[in-house]
Amino acid sequence: MPNNIVVIGAGVSGLTTAYMLSQDPENRITVLAKHMPGDYDIEYASPWAGANYMPVGKQGSNHHAWERDTWPALKEITEKYPEAGIHFLDALIYNRKKDQETATGKWFSELVQPNPWYKDVVPDFKTLPESELTPEIDNGQIFTSVCINTAVYLPWLVGQCTKNGAVFKRAVFKHIADAADAHHSGEKADVIVNCTGLSSKFLGGVLDENLLPARGQIVVVRNDPGPMIGLSGTDDGEDEALYMMTRAAGGGTILGGSYQKNNWDPLPDPNLANRIMKRAIAIAPQLVKEGEGIEGLDIIRHGVGLRPLREGGPRVEKDEVAGVKIVHNYGHGGFGYQASFGCAETAVSLVKEVLRNKTRAKL
Ligand code: FAD
């Protein structure tokens, strides 16, 4: 008897979980979502992400393990499938000790440590000599990372799942248990995988009060700074950030950003956009021609995404609601891509546990 699995959500969490589940021919998968790749919406975080691999999980945490376990998968996809829209790029990381207690400084605290756990995971990790640091920087490092063009990568994941037989449909659920009746076979689903991100705060049967948005505003430009850059904080505000990355396959350069907790504003703030662009040019003058300021930036679009942050970390666990078996995989804050395969692997093992004991009710 095949396994009927419904995945709710077509962001990076839902698609990666569906992709891994679809590799087992016993699994019949329906992916149901309000938003699909190609859509841009404030309720859909994944298209807005940079996205790159800059680990932030505290050493020894699940988060650390999920990021560690994701690197090999992203590396393999980058090497084997150029059509997935991921390329290798140097990442330059700079730390100012004075940022330690700010919202941005806390978010980046593991990333900017001089001796981080991820130095043994990513290739070519090197501490930058003092001679290569400006006076306000306390320490810095460089390593090989990846940058993902989300507009190419998310559809690529859909393609991989579809090739393996998964069926995609639009649906909006008010209650998670309703998804059990929505499998494309017409039979009851054996298990629901919940990958609804920030919306799990409002989804009936879940209503997770630990979820909150960390608002990220970005400017996408045609200019290319070369390596990716990340700084521990800015002098413009404790929840503002400075990072940049050029996406693979002509995806443009993302200039960031902000990390504004509990801010739901979907509209770009023009003043913040100005500060983002000024900061970017100050740290990477090569973005524009000599002597130029922000007028030298060729803007593709302004954007805002809400990182699905969760107090206590992501929820990747089994649950049962109204007699329906659930596996949750949501709440990945600003690290949904860089932890995607690690979290999906845990979710898949929980799905397997559920399926081992399955008894299918009739519709
Ligand atoms: P989402 O992408 O939000 O997807 C949720 C899905 O669930 C959607 O398909 C939605 O339609 C569906 N859904 C929700 N509710 C319902 C419902 N009731 N019924 C049906 N469907 C529903 N991460 C990194 O790893 N690296 C980065 O460089 C990075 N940069 C970022 C930059 C910015 C500006 C932002 C905003 C985020 C960044 N992130 C980054 C974080 C990353 O984008 C998120 O962690 C990730 O996209 C979350 O994915 P998700 O699939 O869990 O949620």
CSV table of C-alpha atoms and ligand atoms in Angstrom, one decimal:
chain,number,residue,atom,x,y,z
A,1,MET,CA,0.0,0.0,0.0
A,2,PRO,CA,1.6,3.3,-1.1
A,3,ASN,CA,2.0,6.1,1.5
A,4,ASN,CA,-0.3,9.1,0.9
A,5,ILE,CA,1.5,12.2,2.0
A,6,VAL,CA,0.3,15.8,1.9
A,7,VAL,CA,2.9,18.6,2.2
A,8,ILE,CA,1.4,22.0,3.0
A,9,GLY,CA,3.6,24.9,1.8
A,10,ALA,CA,5.8,25.4,-1.3
A,11,GLY,CA,8.5,27.5,0.2
A,12,VAL,CA,12.0,26.1,0.5
A,13,SER,CA,11.0,24.0,3.6
A,14,GLY,CA,8.0,22.4,1.8
A,15,LEU,CA,9.8,21.8,-1.5
A,16,THR,CA,13.0,20.4,0.1
A,17,THR,CA,10.9,18.0,2.3
A,18,ALA,CA,8.8,17.0,-0.7
A,19,TYR,CA,11.9,16.5,-2.8
A,20,MET,CA,13.5,14.2,-0.3
A,21,LEU,CA,10.2,12.3,0.3
A,22,SER,CA,9.7,11.9,-3.5
A,23,GLN,CA,12.9,9.9,-3.8
A,24,ASP,CA,11.1,6.9,-2.3
A,25,PRO,CA,8.7,5.5,-4.9
A,26,GLU,CA,6.4,4.2,-2.2
A,27,ASN,CA,5.5,7.8,-1.4
A,28,ARG,CA,2.5,9.4,-3.2
A,29,ILE,CA,2.9,13.1,-2.5
A,30,THR,CA,0.6,16.1,-2.9
A,31,VAL,CA,2.1,19.5,-2.3
A,32,LEU,CA,-0.7,22.1,-1.5
A,33,ALA,CA,0.0,25.8,-1.1
A,34,LYS,CA,-1.5,29.2,-1.2
A,35,HIS,CA,1.6,30.5,-2.9
A,36,MET,CA,3.9,28.8,-5.4
A,37,PRO,CA,7.3,29.6,-6.9
A,38,GLY,CA,6.7,32.6,-9.3
A,39,ASP,CA,4.6,34.4,-6.7
A,40,TYR,CA,5.9,37.4,-4.7
A,41,ASP,CA,3.8,38.0,-1.5
A,42,ILE,CA,4.5,39.1,2.0
A,43,GLU,CA,3.1,35.8,3.3
A,44,TYR,CA,5.7,33.9,1.3
A,45,ALA,CA,9.3,34.3,2.6
A,46,SER,CA,11.2,32.1,0.3
A,47,PRO,CA,11.4,34.2,-2.9
A,48,TRP,CA,12.8,37.2,-1.0
A,49,ALA,CA,15.8,35.5,0.5
A,50,GLY,CA,19.3,36.2,-0.8
A,51,ALA,CA,19.9,33.3,-0.4
A,52,ASN,CA,23.3,32.2,0.8
A,53,TYR,CA,25.0,29.9,3.3
A,54,MET,CA,26.2,31.9,6.3
A,55,PRO,CA,25.7,29.7,9.4
A,56,VAL,CA,24.3,31.2,12.5
A,57,GLY,CA,23.3,28.2,14.6
A,58,LYS,CA,24.7,28.1,18.2
A,59,GLN,CA,27.4,25.4,18.6
A,60,GLY,CA,25.9,22.2,19.9
A,61,SER,CA,22.3,23.1,19.0
A,62,ASN,CA,19.9,21.3,16.6
A,63,HIS,CA,20.2,24.4,14.5
A,64,HIS,CA,24.0,23.9,14.3
A,65,ALA,CA,23.4,20.2,13.2
A,66,TRP,CA,20.8,21.2,10.6
A,67,GLU,CA,23.1,23.8,9.0
A,68,ARG,CA,26.1,21.5,9.1
A,69,ASP,CA,24.1,18.7,7.4
A,70,THR,CA,22.8,21.1,4.7
A,71,TRP,CA,26.2,22.1,3.3
A,72,PRO,CA,27.0,18.8,1.6
A,73,ALA,CA,23.6,18.8,-0.2
A,74,LEU,CA,23.9,22.4,-1.4
A,75,LYS,CA,27.5,21.7,-2.5
A,76,GLU,CA,26.4,18.6,-4.5
A,77,ILE,CA,23.5,20.4,-6.2
A,78,THR,CA,25.9,23.3,-7.1
A,79,GLU,CA,28.4,20.9,-8.7
A,80,LYS,CA,26.0,18.5,-10.4
A,81,TYR,CA,23.1,20.7,-11.5
A,82,PRO,CA,24.1,24.1,-12.8
A,83,GLU,CA,20.5,24.6,-13.9
A,84,ALA,CA,19.4,24.7,-10.2
A,85,GLY,CA,20.7,28.3,-10.0
A,86,ILE,CA,23.3,28.0,-7.3
A,87,HIS,CA,27.0,29.1,-7.6
A,88,PHE,CA,30.0,29.1,-5.3
A,89,LEU,CA,31.1,32.5,-4.1
A,90,ASP,CA,33.6,33.8,-1.6
A,91,ALA,CA,32.0,35.1,1.6
A,92,LEU,CA,33.8,37.9,3.5
A,93,ILE,CA,32.6,38.3,7.1
A,94,TYR,CA,33.5,41.3,9.3
A,95,ASN,CA,32.9,41.6,13.1
A,96,ARG,CA,32.7,44.7,15.3
A,97,LYS,CA,32.6,43.7,19.0
A,98,LYS,CA,30.4,46.7,19.7
A,99,ASP,CA,27.5,45.1,17.8
A,100,GLN,CA,27.3,42.1,20.2
A,101,GLU,CA,24.2,43.1,22.1
A,102,THR,CA,22.1,44.4,19.1
A,103,ALA,CA,19.4,42.4,17.4
A,104,THR,CA,21.6,42.1,14.3
A,105,GLY,CA,24.7,41.3,16.4
A,106,LYS,CA,22.9,38.5,18.2
A,107,TRP,CA,21.6,37.0,15.0
A,108,PHE,CA,25.1,37.0,13.5
A,109,SER,CA,27.0,36.1,16.7
A,110,GLU,CA,28.0,32.6,15.7
A,111,LEU,CA,28.8,33.7,12.1
A,112,VAL,CA,31.3,36.4,13.1
A,113,GLN,CA,33.2,34.4,15.8
A,114,PRO,CA,36.9,34.2,15.1
A,115,ASN,CA,36.9,30.4,15.6
A,116,PRO,CA,33.4,29.2,14.5
A,117,TRP,CA,32.2,25.5,14.2
A,118,TYR,CA,31.5,25.9,10.5
A,119,LYS,CA,35.3,26.4,9.7
A,120,ASP,CA,35.5,22.6,9.4
A,121,VAL,CA,32.4,22.4,7.1
A,122,VAL,CA,32.9,25.0,4.4
A,123,PRO,CA,35.9,25.0,2.1
A,124,ASP,CA,38.8,27.4,2.2
A,125,PHE,CA,38.1,29.0,5.7
A,126,LYS,CA,40.7,31.6,6.4
A,127,THR,CA,41.1,34.3,9.1
A,128,LEU,CA,41.8,37.7,7.6
A,129,PRO,CA,45.1,39.3,8.7
A,130,GLU,CA,44.8,42.6,10.5
A,131,SER,CA,46.4,44.3,7.6
A,132,GLU,CA,43.3,43.5,5.5
A,133,LEU,CA,40.9,45.0,8.1
A,134,THR,CA,39.8,48.6,8.4
A,135,PRO,CA,40.3,50.1,12.0
A,136,GLU,CA,36.7,49.7,13.1
A,137,ILE,CA,36.7,45.9,12.3
A,138,ASP,CA,37.8,43.6,15.2
A,139,ASN,CA,38.1,40.4,13.2
A,140,GLY,CA,37.2,39.0,9.8
A,141,GLN,CA,37.2,35.8,7.8
A,142,ILE,CA,36.7,34.5,4.3
A,143,PHE,CA,35.4,31.1,3.1
A,144,THR,CA,33.7,29.5,0.1
A,145,SER,CA,30.0,29.7,0.3
A,146,VAL,CA,27.1,29.5,-2.1
A,147,CYS,CA,24.6,32.0,-3.4
A,148,ILE,CA,21.2,30.7,-4.5
A,149,ASN,CA,19.0,32.4,-7.2
A,150,THR,CA,15.7,31.7,-5.5
A,151,ALA,CA,13.8,32.5,-8.7
A,152,VAL,CA,15.6,29.6,-10.4
A,153,TYR,CA,16.1,27.2,-7.5
A,154,LEU,CA,12.5,27.0,-6.2
A,155,PRO,CA,11.1,26.1,-9.7
A,156,TRP,CA,14.0,23.6,-10.0
A,157,LEU,CA,12.9,21.9,-6.8
A,158,VAL,CA,9.3,21.8,-8.1
A,159,GLY,CA,10.7,20.2,-11.3
A,160,GLN,CA,12.6,17.5,-9.3
A,161,CYS,CA,9.5,16.7,-7.3
A,162,THR,CA,7.3,16.5,-10.3
A,163,LYS,CA,9.7,14.3,-12.1
A,164,ASN,CA,9.5,11.9,-9.1
A,165,GLY,CA,5.7,11.9,-9.4
A,166,ALA,CA,4.6,14.6,-6.8
A,167,VAL,CA,1.4,16.5,-7.7
A,168,PHE,CA,1.2,20.3,-7.0
A,169,LYS,CA,-2.1,22.1,-6.4
A,170,ARG,CA,-3.2,25.4,-4.9
A,171,ALA,CA,-5.1,25.3,-1.7
A,172,VAL,CA,-5.7,27.5,1.4
A,173,PHE,CA,-6.4,25.8,4.7
A,174,LYS,CA,-8.1,27.3,7.7
A,175,HIS,CA,-7.4,24.2,9.8
A,176,ILE,CA,-4.5,21.8,9.4
A,177,ALA,CA,-6.6,18.7,9.8
A,178,ASP,CA,-8.6,19.7,6.6
A,179,ALA,CA,-5.5,18.8,4.5
A,180,ALA,CA,-6.0,15.1,5.3
A,181,ASP,CA,-8.9,15.1,2.8
A,182,ALA,CA,-7.0,16.9,0.1
A,183,HIS,CA,-4.7,14.2,-1.2
A,184,HIS,CA,-4.8,13.9,-5.0
A,185,SER,CA,-5.6,10.2,-4.9
A,186,GLY,CA,-9.0,11.0,-3.3
A,187,GLU,CA,-8.0,8.8,-0.4
A,188,LYS,CA,-7.3,10.0,3.1
A,189,ALA,CA,-3.7,11.2,3.7
A,190,ASP,CA,-1.6,9.0,6.1
A,191,VAL,CA,0.4,12.1,7.2
A,192,ILE,CA,0.4,15.9,6.8
A,193,VAL,CA,3.8,17.7,6.7
A,194,ASN,CA,3.3,21.3,7.8
A,195,CYS,CA,5.7,23.7,6.1
A,196,THR,CA,3.6,26.9,6.3
A,197,GLY,CA,6.3,29.1,7.8
A,198,LEU,CA,5.1,32.2,9.6
A,199,SER,CA,1.4,31.3,8.8
A,200,SER,CA,1.5,28.6,11.4
A,201,LYS,CA,0.8,31.4,13.8
A,202,PHE,CA,-2.7,31.6,12.4
A,203,LEU,CA,-3.4,28.1,11.0
A,204,GLY,CA,-6.2,26.3,12.9
A,205,GLY,CA,-4.9,23.3,14.9
A,206,VAL,CA,-1.4,24.9,15.1
A,207,LEU,CA,-1.8,28.6,16.3
A,208,ASP,CA,1.9,28.8,17.3
A,209,GLU,CA,2.3,31.8,19.5
A,210,ASN,CA,6.1,31.5,19.5
A,211,LEU,CA,6.3,32.7,15.9
A,212,LEU,CA,7.1,36.2,15.0
A,213,PRO,CA,8.3,38.1,11.9
A,214,ALA,CA,11.9,39.4,11.5
A,215,ARG,CA,11.3,41.9,8.7
A,216,GLY,CA,14.0,42.0,6.0
A,217,GLN,CA,14.1,44.8,3.6
A,218,ILE,CA,16.3,44.5,0.5
A,219,VAL,CA,17.3,46.4,-2.7
A,220,VAL,CA,18.0,44.2,-5.8
A,221,VAL,CA,20.5,45.8,-8.2
A,222,ARG,CA,22.3,45.0,-11.4
A,223,ASN,CA,25.7,46.1,-10.0
A,224,ASP,CA,28.2,43.4,-8.9
A,225,PRO,CA,30.5,43.8,-5.9
A,226,GLY,CA,32.4,40.5,-6.4
A,227,PRO,CA,32.5,38.5,-3.2
A,228,MET,CA,29.6,38.3,-0.7
A,229,ILE,CA,30.0,40.5,2.3
A,230,GLY,CA,28.4,40.4,5.8
A,231,LEU,CA,29.0,42.8,8.7
A,232,SER,CA,27.9,42.2,12.4
A,233,GLY,CA,25.9,45.4,12.6
A,234,THR,CA,25.5,49.0,11.5
A,235,ASP,CA,25.6,52.5,13.2
A,236,ASP,CA,22.2,53.3,11.6
A,237,GLY,CA,20.0,51.3,14.0
A,238,GLU,CA,20.4,48.2,16.1
A,239,ASP,CA,18.0,46.1,13.9
A,240,GLU,CA,19.5,47.2,10.6
A,241,ALA,CA,22.0,45.0,8.7
A,242,LEU,CA,24.7,45.2,6.1
A,243,TYR,CA,25.1,42.3,3.7
A,244,MET,CA,25.3,41.7,0.0
A,245,MET,CA,25.4,38.8,-2.4
A,246,THR,CA,25.2,38.3,-6.2
A,247,ARG,CA,22.8,35.5,-7.2
A,248,ALA,CA,23.7,32.9,-9.7
A,249,ALA,CA,22.5,32.9,-13.3
A,250,GLY,CA,21.8,36.6,-13.7
A,251,GLY,CA,19.7,37.0,-10.5
A,252,GLY,CA,21.2,40.4,-9.6
A,253,THR,CA,22.8,41.5,-6.4
A,254,ILE,CA,20.8,41.6,-3.1
A,255,LEU,CA,21.7,44.5,-0.8
A,256,GLY,CA,20.5,44.1,2.7
A,257,GLY,CA,19.0,44.8,5.0
A,258,SER,CA,17.2,44.7,8.3
A,259,TYR,CA,16.2,42.3,11.1
A,260,GLN,CA,13.1,44.0,12.5
A,261,LYS,CA,11.3,41.8,15.0
A,262,ASN,CA,7.5,42.0,15.2
A,263,ASN,CA,7.4,44.4,12.3
A,264,TRP,CA,4.8,43.2,9.7
A,265,ASP,CA,5.1,46.2,7.3
A,266,PRO,CA,5.0,44.8,3.7
A,267,LEU,CA,6.0,48.1,2.1
A,268,PRO,CA,9.6,49.1,1.5
A,269,ASP,CA,10.6,52.1,3.6
A,270,PRO,CA,12.4,54.5,1.2
A,271,ASN,CA,14.6,56.0,4.0
A,272,LEU,CA,15.8,52.5,5.0
A,273,ALA,CA,16.4,51.7,1.3
A,274,ASN,CA,18.7,54.8,1.1
A,275,ARG,CA,20.6,53.7,4.2
A,276,ILE,CA,21.0,50.2,2.8
A,277,MET,CA,22.4,51.5,-0.5
A,278,LYS,CA,24.7,54.0,1.2
A,279,ARG,CA,26.1,51.4,3.6
A,280,ALA,CA,26.7,49.0,0.7
A,281,ILE,CA,28.8,51.5,-1.2
A,282,ALA,CA,30.7,52.5,1.9
A,283,ILE,CA,31.9,48.9,2.5
A,284,ALA,CA,32.1,47.9,-1.2
A,285,PRO,CA,32.9,51.0,-3.3
A,286,GLN,CA,33.6,48.7,-6.3
A,287,LEU,CA,29.7,48.4,-6.6
A,288,VAL,CA,29.7,51.7,-8.5
A,289,LYS,CA,32.1,53.7,-10.7
A,290,GLU,CA,34.8,55.8,-8.9
A,291,GLY,CA,33.3,58.9,-7.3
A,292,GLU,CA,29.7,57.7,-7.7
A,293,GLY,CA,27.2,57.4,-4.8
A,294,ILE,CA,23.9,55.6,-4.8
A,295,GLU,CA,22.9,57.2,-8.1
A,296,GLY,CA,25.4,54.7,-9.6
A,297,LEU,CA,23.3,51.8,-8.4
A,298,ASP,CA,21.0,50.3,-11.1
A,299,ILE,CA,17.9,49.2,-9.2
A,300,ILE,CA,15.9,46.2,-10.3
A,301,ARG,CA,13.4,46.3,-7.4
A,302,HIS,CA,12.9,47.0,-3.7
A,303,GLY,CA,11.5,44.2,-1.6
A,304,VAL,CA,10.4,43.1,1.9
A,305,GLY,CA,10.2,39.6,3.3
A,306,LEU,CA,9.2,38.4,6.7
A,307,ARG,CA,11.6,35.8,8.2
A,308,PRO,CA,9.5,33.2,10.0
A,309,LEU,CA,11.4,33.4,13.3
A,310,ARG,CA,10.4,31.2,16.2
A,311,GLU,CA,11.3,31.7,19.9
A,312,GLY,CA,13.0,28.5,20.9
A,313,GLY,CA,14.0,27.6,17.3
A,314,PRO,CA,12.3,25.8,14.4
A,315,ARG,CA,9.6,23.3,15.2
A,316,VAL,CA,10.5,20.0,13.5
A,317,GLU,CA,8.4,17.4,15.4
A,318,LYS,CA,5.5,15.0,15.3
A,319,ASP,CA,2.0,16.0,16.4
A,320,GLU,CA,-1.6,14.7,16.2
A,321,VAL,CA,-4.5,17.1,15.6
A,322,ALA,CA,-8.2,15.8,15.5
A,323,GLY,CA,-6.9,12.3,14.8
A,324,VAL,CA,-4.7,13.4,11.9
A,325,LYS,CA,-0.9,12.6,12.0
A,326,ILE,CA,1.2,15.7,11.5
A,327,VAL,CA,4.9,16.3,11.1
A,328,HIS,CA,5.8,20.0,11.5
A,329,ASN,CA,8.8,21.7,9.8
A,330,TYR,CA,8.5,25.5,10.2
A,331,GLY,CA,9.9,28.5,12.0
A,332,HIS,CA,13.3,28.8,10.2
A,333,GLY,CA,13.9,32.5,10.7
A,334,GLY,CA,16.7,33.8,8.5
A,335,PHE,CA,18.2,30.4,7.8
A,336,GLY,CA,15.6,28.4,5.9
A,337,TYR,CA,17.9,27.7,2.9
A,338,GLN,CA,21.1,27.1,4.8
A,339,ALA,CA,19.3,24.6,7.1
A,340,SER,CA,16.9,23.2,4.5
A,341,PHE,CA,18.3,19.8,3.9
A,342,GLY,CA,19.1,19.2,7.6
A,343,CYS,CA,15.6,20.0,8.7
A,344,ALA,CA,14.0,18.1,5.8
A,345,GLU,CA,16.1,15.0,6.7
A,346,THR,CA,14.8,15.2,10.3
A,347,ALA,CA,11.2,15.7,9.0
A,348,VAL,CA,11.5,12.7,6.6
A,349,SER,CA,12.7,10.5,9.5
A,350,LEU,CA,9.7,11.6,11.5
A,351,VAL,CA,7.4,10.9,8.6
A,352,LYS,CA,8.9,7.4,8.4
A,353,GLU,CA,8.1,6.8,12.1
A,354,VAL,CA,4.5,7.8,11.5
A,355,LEU,CA,4.2,5.6,8.4
A,356,ARG,CA,5.6,2.6,10.3
A,357,ASN,CA,2.4,2.6,12.4
A,358,LYS,CA,-0.1,3.7,9.8
A,359,THR,CA,-3.7,2.6,9.7
A,360,ARG,CA,-5.6,4.5,7.0
A,361,ALA,CA,-9.1,5.8,7.8
A,362,LYS,CA,-11.6,5.9,5.0
A,363,LEU,CA,-12.7,9.3,3.6
B,1,FAD,P1,7.6,30.2,3.2
B,1,FAD,O1,8.6,30.5,2.2
B,1,FAD,O2,7.0,31.4,3.8
B,1,FAD,O3,6.5,29.3,2.6
B,1,FAD,C1,5.3,29.0,3.3
B,1,FAD,C2,4.4,28.3,2.3
B,1,FAD,O4,3.2,27.9,3.1
B,1,FAD,C3,3.9,29.1,1.1
B,1,FAD,O5,3.8,28.3,0.0
B,1,FAD,C4,2.5,29.5,1.6
B,1,FAD,O6,1.6,29.9,0.6
B,1,FAD,C5,2.1,28.3,2.3
B,1,FAD,N1,1.0,28.5,3.3
B,1,FAD,C6,1.0,29.2,4.4
B,1,FAD,N2,-0.2,29.1,5.0
B,1,FAD,C7,-1.0,28.3,4.3
B,1,FAD,C8,-2.3,27.8,4.4
B,1,FAD,N3,-3.1,28.2,5.4
B,1,FAD,N4,-2.8,27.1,3.4
B,1,FAD,C9,-2.1,26.7,2.3
B,1,FAD,N5,-0.8,27.1,2.2
B,1,FAD,C10,-0.3,27.9,3.1
B,1,FAD,N6,17.6,32.0,4.5
B,1,FAD,C11,18.8,31.5,4.3
B,1,FAD,O7,19.1,30.3,4.5
B,1,FAD,N7,19.8,32.3,3.7
B,1,FAD,C12,19.6,33.6,3.3
B,1,FAD,O8,20.5,34.2,2.8
B,1,FAD,C13,18.4,34.2,3.6
B,1,FAD,N8,18.1,35.5,3.4
B,1,FAD,C14,16.9,36.0,3.6
B,1,FAD,C15,16.7,37.3,3.3
B,1,FAD,C16,15.4,37.9,3.5
B,1,FAD,C17,15.2,39.3,3.1
B,1,FAD,C18,14.4,37.1,4.1
B,1,FAD,C19,13.0,37.7,4.2
B,1,FAD,C20,14.6,35.8,4.4
B,1,FAD,C21,15.9,35.2,4.2
B,1,FAD,N9,16.2,33.9,4.6
B,1,FAD,C22,17.4,33.4,4.3
B,1,FAD,C23,15.2,33.1,5.3
B,1,FAD,C24,14.4,32.2,4.4
B,1,FAD,O9,13.8,33.0,3.3
B,1,FAD,C25,13.2,31.6,5.2
B,1,FAD,O10,13.7,30.9,6.4
B,1,FAD,C26,12.5,30.5,4.3
B,1,FAD,O11,12.2,31.1,3.1
B,1,FAD,C27,11.3,30.0,5.0
B,1,FAD,O12,10.7,29.1,4.1
B,1,FAD,P2,9.4,28.3,4.4
B,1,FAD,O13,9.2,27.3,3.3
B,1,FAD,O14,9.4,27.7,5.8
B,1,FAD,O15,8.2,29.4,4.4
